[in-house]
Backbone atoms as SQL, in Angstrom:
CREATE TABLE atoms (id INTEGER PRIMARY KEY, chain TEXT, resi INTEGER, resn TEXT, atom TEXT, x REAL, y REAL, z REAL);
INSERT INTO atoms VALUES
  (1, 'A', 1, 'MET', 'N', 4.652, 15.850, -30.250),
  (2, 'A', 1, 'MET', 'CA', 4.641, 16.428, -28.688),
  (3, 'A', 1, 'MET', 'C', 6.137, 15.840, -27.990),
  (4, 'A', 2, 'THR', 'N', 6.467, 16.527, -27.120),
  (5, 'A', 2, 'THR', 'CA', 7.420, 15.744, -26.371),
  (6, 'A', 2, 'THR', 'C', 7.210, 16.614, -24.695),
  (7, 'A', 3, 'TYR', 'N', 7.503, 15.799, -24.002),
  (8, 'A', 3, 'TYR', 'CA', 7.305, 16.108, -22.588),
  (9, 'A', 3, 'TYR', 'C', 8.383, 15.265, -21.439),
  (10, 'A', 4, 'SER', 'N', 8.314, 15.940, -20.471),
  (11, 'A', 4, 'SER', 'CA', 9.140, 15.077, -19.331),
  (12, 'A', 4, 'SER', 'C', 8.225, 14.855, -17.941),
  (13, 'A', 5, 'VAL', 'N', 8.613, 13.550, -17.359),
  (14, 'A', 5, 'VAL', 'CA', 7.492, 13.299, -15.923),
  (15, 'A', 5, 'VAL', 'C', 8.502, 13.509, -14.898),
  (16, 'A', 6, 'ALA', 'N', 8.272, 13.953, -14.097),
  (17, 'A', 6, 'ALA', 'CA', 9.046, 14.441, -13.051),
  (18, 'A', 6, 'ALA', 'C', 8.480, 13.652, -11.635),
  (19, 'A', 7, 'ILE', 'N', 8.900, 12.549, -11.040),
  (20, 'A', 7, 'ILE', 'CA', 8.179, 11.798, -9.901),
  (21, 'A', 7, 'ILE', 'C', 9.126, 11.735, -8.978),
  (22, 'A', 8, 'PRO', 'N', 9.060, 12.462, -7.741),
  (23, 'A', 8, 'PRO', 'CA', 9.330, 12.133, -6.229),
  (24, 'A', 8, 'PRO', 'C', 9.391, 10.923, -5.508),
  (25, 'A', 9, 'ALA', 'N', 10.179, 10.075, -5.026),
  (26, 'A', 9, 'ALA', 'CA', 9.900, 8.948, -4.763),
  (27, 'A', 9, 'ALA', 'C', 10.793, 8.517, -3.148),
  (28, 'A', 10, 'PHE', 'N', 9.536, 8.120, -2.376),
  (29, 'A', 10, 'PHE', 'CA', 10.764, 7.924, -0.974),
  (30, 'A', 10, 'PHE', 'C', 10.611, 6.568, -0.802),
  (31, 'A', 11, 'ASN', 'N', 11.172, 5.473, -0.613),
  (32, 'A', 11, 'ASN', 'CA', 10.603, 3.730, -0.046),
  (33, 'A', 11, 'ASN', 'C', 9.423, 3.439, -1.030),
  (34, 'A', 12, 'ALA', 'N', 9.645, 3.648, -2.483),
  (35, 'A', 12, 'ALA', 'CA', 8.810, 3.017, -3.249),
  (36, 'A', 12, 'ALA', 'C', 8.685, 2.033, -3.716),
  (37, 'A', 13, 'SER', 'N', 9.941, 0.914, -3.558),
  (38, 'A', 13, 'SER', 'CA', 9.711, -0.464, -4.435),
  (39, 'A', 13, 'SER', 'C', 8.975, -0.987, -4.419),
  (40, 'A', 14, 'ALA', 'N', 7.818, -1.172, -3.801),
  (41, 'A', 14, 'ALA', 'CA', 6.489, -2.067, -3.976),
  (42, 'A', 14, 'ALA', 'C', 5.814, -1.196, -5.401),
  (43, 'A', 15, 'THR', 'N', 6.196, 0.135, -5.596),
  (44, 'A', 15, 'THR', 'CA', 5.014, 0.744, -6.657),
  (45, 'A', 15, 'THR', 'C', 5.738, 1.062, -8.076),
  (46, 'A', 16, 'ILE', 'N', 7.141, 1.497, -7.569),
  (47, 'A', 16, 'ILE', 'CA', 7.675, 2.201, -8.797),
  (48, 'A', 16, 'ILE', 'C', 7.593, 1.661, -9.655),
  (49, 'A', 17, 'LYS', 'N', 8.112, 0.544, -9.860),
  (50, 'A', 17, 'LYS', 'CA', 7.885, 0.062, -11.348),
  (51, 'A', 17, 'LYS', 'C', 6.432, -0.256, -12.213),
  (52, 'A', 18, 'GLU', 'N', 5.374, -0.568, -11.757),
  (53, 'A', 18, 'GLU', 'CA', 4.065, -0.004, -12.469),
  (54, 'A', 18, 'GLU', 'C', 3.941, 1.430, -12.285),
  (55, 'A', 19, 'THR', 'N', 3.987, 2.169, -11.556),
  (56, 'A', 19, 'THR', 'CA', 3.946, 3.784, -11.793),
  (57, 'A', 19, 'THR', 'C', 4.894, 3.894, -13.363),
  (58, 'A', 20, 'LEU', 'N', 6.243, 3.394, -13.336),
  (59, 'A', 20, 'LEU', 'CA', 6.588, 3.709, -14.753),
  (60, 'A', 20, 'LEU', 'C', 6.295, 3.227, -15.740),
  (61, 'A', 21, 'LEU', 'N', 6.146, 2.109, -15.660),
  (62, 'A', 21, 'LEU', 'CA', 5.476, 1.328, -16.643),
  (63, 'A', 21, 'LEU', 'C', 3.913, 1.914, -17.083),
  (64, 'A', 22, 'SER', 'N', 3.374, 2.557, -16.459),
  (65, 'A', 22, 'SER', 'CA', 2.077, 3.043, -16.738),
  (66, 'A', 22, 'SER', 'C', 1.929, 4.489, -17.717),
  (67, 'A', 23, 'ILE', 'N', 3.353, 5.291, -17.270),
  (68, 'A', 23, 'ILE', 'CA', 3.368, 6.404, -18.059),
  (69, 'A', 23, 'ILE', 'C', 4.485, 5.882, -18.878),
  (70, 'A', 24, 'LEU', 'N', 5.268, 4.981, -19.111),
  (71, 'A', 24, 'LEU', 'CA', 5.740, 4.577, -20.354),
  (72, 'A', 24, 'LEU', 'C', 4.477, 3.748, -21.554),
  (73, 'A', 25, 'ALA', 'N', 3.366, 3.566, -21.129),
  (74, 'A', 25, 'ALA', 'CA', 2.349, 2.644, -21.717),
  (75, 'A', 25, 'ALA', 'C', 1.371, 4.020, -22.426),
  (76, 'A', 26, 'GLN', 'N', 1.496, 5.075, -21.853),
  (77, 'A', 26, 'GLN', 'CA', 0.420, 6.372, -22.395),
  (78, 'A', 26, 'GLN', 'C', 0.849, 6.323, -23.846),
  (79, 'A', 27, 'THR', 'N', -0.446, 7.119, -24.588),
  (80, 'A', 27, 'THR', 'CA', -0.276, 7.341, -26.174),
  (81, 'A', 27, 'THR', 'C', 1.007, 7.850, -26.504),
  (82, 'A', 28, 'ALA', 'N', 0.673, 8.865, -25.760),
  (83, 'A', 28, 'ALA', 'CA', 2.198, 9.692, -26.025),
  (84, 'A', 28, 'ALA', 'C', 3.165, 9.604, -24.679),
  (85, 'A', 29, 'SER', 'N', 4.571, 8.961, -25.139),
  (86, 'A', 29, 'SER', 'CA', 5.377, 8.316, -24.190),
  (87, 'A', 29, 'SER', 'C', 6.140, 9.533, -24.176),
  (88, 'A', 30, 'PRO', 'N', 6.539, 9.851, -22.579),
  (89, 'A', 30, 'PRO', 'CA', 7.042, 11.079, -22.828),
  (90, 'A', 30, 'PRO', 'C', 8.546, 10.935, -23.232),
  (91, 'A', 31, 'SER', 'N', 9.406, 12.311, -23.366),
  (92, 'A', 31, 'SER', 'CA', 10.549, 12.197, -23.572),
  (93, 'A', 31, 'SER', 'C', 11.694, 11.835, -22.726),
  (94, 'A', 32, 'GLU', 'N', 11.174, 11.803, -21.490),
  (95, 'A', 32, 'GLU', 'CA', 12.356, 11.438, -20.689),
  (96, 'A', 32, 'GLU', 'C', 11.394, 11.375, -18.900),
  (97, 'A', 33, 'ILE', 'N', 11.612, 10.447, -18.187),
  (98, 'A', 33, 'ILE', 'CA', 11.071, 10.580, -17.082),
  (99, 'A', 33, 'ILE', 'C', 12.160, 11.102, -16.006),
  (100, 'A', 34, 'VAL', 'N', 11.998, 11.885, -14.992),
  (101, 'A', 34, 'VAL', 'CA', 13.162, 12.078, -13.914),
  (102, 'A', 34, 'VAL', 'C', 12.671, 11.759, -12.788),
  (103, 'A', 35, 'MET', 'N', 13.057, 10.677, -12.111),
  (104, 'A', 35, 'MET', 'CA', 12.423, 10.150, -10.945),
  (105, 'A', 35, 'MET', 'C', 13.720, 10.984, -9.717),
  (106, 'A', 36, 'VAL', 'N', 12.807, 11.508, -8.638),
  (107, 'A', 36, 'VAL', 'CA', 14.211, 12.311, -7.901),
  (108, 'A', 36, 'VAL', 'C', 13.763, 10.708, -6.454),
  (109, 'A', 37, 'ASP', 'N', 14.976, 10.626, -6.356),
  (110, 'A', 37, 'ASP', 'CA', 15.155, 9.572, -4.889),
  (111, 'A', 37, 'ASP', 'C', 15.164, 10.129, -4.095),
  (112, 'A', 38, 'ASP', 'N', 14.441, 10.276, -2.843),
  (113, 'A', 38, 'ASP', 'CA', 14.245, 11.485, -1.946),
  (114, 'A', 38, 'ASP', 'C', 15.365, 10.402, -0.697),
  (115, 'A', 39, 'GLY', 'N', 16.011, 9.694, -1.014),
  (116, 'A', 39, 'GLY', 'CA', 16.570, 9.229, 0.331),
  (117, 'A', 39, 'GLY', 'C', 16.148, 8.074, 0.650),
  (118, 'A', 40, 'SER', 'N', 15.294, 7.346, -0.447),
  (119, 'A', 40, 'SER', 'CA', 15.476, 5.973, -0.209),
  (120, 'A', 40, 'SER', 'C', 16.142, 5.148, 0.515),
  (121, 'A', 41, 'SER', 'N', 15.534, 4.283, 1.447),
  (122, 'A', 41, 'SER', 'CA', 16.279, 3.403, 1.946),
  (123, 'A', 41, 'SER', 'C', 15.978, 1.564, 1.696),
  (124, 'A', 42, 'ASP', 'N', 15.358, 1.381, 0.392),
  (125, 'A', 42, 'ASP', 'CA', 14.810, 0.398, -0.123),
  (126, 'A', 42, 'ASP', 'C', 15.582, 0.636, -1.366),
  (127, 'A', 43, 'ASP', 'N', 14.924, -0.434, -2.710),
  (128, 'A', 43, 'ASP', 'CA', 15.507, -0.291, -3.841),
  (129, 'A', 43, 'ASP', 'C', 15.037, 0.076, -4.614),
  (130, 'A', 44, 'THR', 'N', 14.186, 1.633, -4.361),
  (131, 'A', 44, 'THR', 'CA', 13.495, 2.387, -5.113),
  (132, 'A', 44, 'THR', 'C', 14.416, 2.776, -6.672),
  (133, 'A', 45, 'ALA', 'N', 15.513, 3.640, -6.328),
  (134, 'A', 45, 'ALA', 'CA', 16.399, 3.638, -7.047),
  (135, 'A', 45, 'ALA', 'C', 16.656, 2.813, -8.163),
  (136, 'A', 46, 'GLN', 'N', 17.549, 1.402, -7.797),
  (137, 'A', 46, 'GLN', 'CA', 17.581, 0.356, -8.340),
  (138, 'A', 46, 'GLN', 'C', 16.324, 0.047, -9.521),
  (139, 'A', 47, 'ILE', 'N', 15.618, -0.242, -9.030),
  (140, 'A', 47, 'ILE', 'CA', 14.289, -0.838, -9.644),
  (141, 'A', 47, 'ILE', 'C', 14.039, 0.362, -10.820),
  (142, 'A', 48, 'ALA', 'N', 13.736, 1.714, -10.445),
  (143, 'A', 48, 'ALA', 'CA', 13.377, 2.760, -11.753),
  (144, 'A', 48, 'ALA', 'C', 14.644, 2.858, -12.966),
  (145, 'A', 49, 'ALA', 'N', 15.966, 2.692, -12.380),
  (146, 'A', 49, 'ALA', 'CA', 17.119, 2.853, -13.520),
  (147, 'A', 49, 'ALA', 'C', 16.836, 1.542, -14.365),
  (148, 'A', 50, 'SER', 'N', 16.291, 0.322, -13.859),
  (149, 'A', 50, 'SER', 'CA', 16.631, -0.829, -14.597),
  (150, 'A', 50, 'SER', 'C', 14.767, -1.116, -15.615),
  (151, 'A', 51, 'VAL', 'N', 14.164, 0.051, -15.659),
  (152, 'A', 51, 'VAL', 'CA', 12.633, -0.072, -16.237),
  (153, 'A', 51, 'VAL', 'C', 12.712, 0.296, -17.513),
  (154, 'A', 52, 'SER', 'N', 13.777, 1.288, -17.878),
  (155, 'A', 52, 'SER', 'CA', 13.614, 1.843, -19.113),
  (156, 'A', 52, 'SER', 'C', 14.857, 2.863, -19.331),
  (157, 'A', 53, 'GLU', 'N', 15.419, 3.124, -20.619),
  (158, 'A', 53, 'GLU', 'CA', 16.546, 3.786, -20.496),
  (159, 'A', 53, 'GLU', 'C', 16.125, 5.291, -20.485),
  (160, 'A', 54, 'LEU', 'N', 14.781, 5.327, -20.807),
  (161, 'A', 54, 'LEU', 'CA', 14.446, 6.808, -20.662),
  (162, 'A', 54, 'LEU', 'C', 14.326, 7.207, -19.007),
  (163, 'A', 55, 'VAL', 'N', 14.050, 6.870, -18.368),
  (164, 'A', 55, 'VAL', 'CA', 14.264, 6.500, -16.808),
  (165, 'A', 55, 'VAL', 'C', 15.492, 7.783, -16.235),
  (166, 'A', 56, 'ARG', 'N', 15.847, 8.884, -15.859),
  (167, 'A', 56, 'ARG', 'CA', 16.678, 9.413, -14.999),
  (168, 'A', 56, 'ARG', 'C', 16.437, 9.427, -13.601),
  (169, 'A', 57, 'VAL', 'N', 17.617, 8.946, -12.988),
  (170, 'A', 57, 'VAL', 'CA', 17.391, 8.886, -11.332),
  (171, 'A', 57, 'VAL', 'C', 18.167, 9.634, -10.842),
  (172, 'A', 58, 'ILE', 'N', 17.615, 10.574, -10.123),
  (173, 'A', 58, 'ILE', 'CA', 18.375, 11.459, -9.175),
  (174, 'A', 58, 'ILE', 'C', 18.407, 11.103, -7.902),
  (175, 'A', 59, 'ARG', 'N', 19.331, 11.144, -6.729),
  (176, 'A', 59, 'ARG', 'CA', 19.622, 10.882, -5.909),
  (177, 'A', 59, 'ARG', 'C', 19.622, 11.814, -4.879),
  (178, 'A', 60, 'GLN', 'N', 19.199, 11.875, -3.754),
  (179, 'A', 60, 'GLN', 'CA', 19.530, 13.277, -3.065),
  (180, 'A', 60, 'GLN', 'C', 19.230, 12.571, -1.547),
  (181, 'A', 61, 'ASP', 'N', 20.132, 13.347, -0.602),
  (182, 'A', 61, 'ASP', 'CA', 19.322, 12.648, 1.131),
  (183, 'A', 61, 'ASP', 'C', 17.593, 13.342, 1.451),
  (184, 'A', 62, 'ASN', 'N', 17.281, 12.926, 2.156),
  (185, 'A', 62, 'ASN', 'CA', 15.899, 13.023, 2.316),
  (186, 'A', 62, 'ASN', 'C', 15.724, 14.136, 2.833),
  (187, 'A', 63, 'THR', 'N', 14.880, 15.119, 2.193),
  (188, 'A', 63, 'THR', 'CA', 14.618, 16.369, 2.111),
  (189, 'A', 63, 'THR', 'C', 12.824, 16.653, 2.092),
  (190, 'A', 64, 'GLY', 'N', 12.147, 15.706, 2.037),
  (191, 'A', 64, 'GLY', 'CA', 10.945, 16.114, 1.863),
  (192, 'A', 64, 'GLY', 'C', 10.254, 16.042, 0.782),
  (193, 'A', 65, 'CYS', 'N', 9.104, 15.592, 0.360),
  (194, 'A', 65, 'CYS', 'CA', 8.165, 15.848, -0.866),
  (195, 'A', 65, 'CYS', 'C', 8.671, 17.153, -1.580),
  (196, 'A', 66, 'GLY', 'N', 8.213, 18.451, -0.875),
  (197, 'A', 66, 'GLY', 'CA', 8.075, 19.828, -1.261),
  (198, 'A', 66, 'GLY', 'C', 10.091, 19.573, -2.047),
  (199, 'A', 67, 'GLN', 'N', 10.768, 19.750, -1.309),
  (200, 'A', 67, 'GLN', 'CA', 12.127, 19.877, -1.704),
  (201, 'A', 67, 'GLN', 'C', 12.616, 18.509, -2.939),
  (202, 'A', 68, 'ALA', 'N', 11.648, 17.662, -3.146),
  (203, 'A', 68, 'ALA', 'CA', 12.375, 16.538, -4.695),
  (204, 'A', 68, 'ALA', 'C', 11.601, 17.048, -5.331),
  (205, 'A', 69, 'CYS', 'N', 10.353, 17.632, -5.474),
  (206, 'A', 69, 'CYS', 'CA', 9.670, 18.452, -6.178),
  (207, 'A', 69, 'CYS', 'C', 10.387, 19.278, -7.184),
  (208, 'A', 70, 'ASN', 'N', 10.801, 20.261, -6.283),
  (209, 'A', 70, 'ASN', 'CA', 11.640, 21.185, -6.630),
  (210, 'A', 70, 'ASN', 'C', 12.877, 20.747, -7.580);
């Protein structure tokens, strides 16, 4: 079974690595993780990109969680 996980994130540098590692540790690992960086002013995007090659980071200006999810 293959599936993707989408995660909106804003200034989540304190928790994003733990979140991504938890997803990757599941019995059925996703084929990709798409993390939408919603205009973070910290290192969220850099940390996410360094966790695994399965993590694809999309950056956008801060538009809110709803827009980041879409």
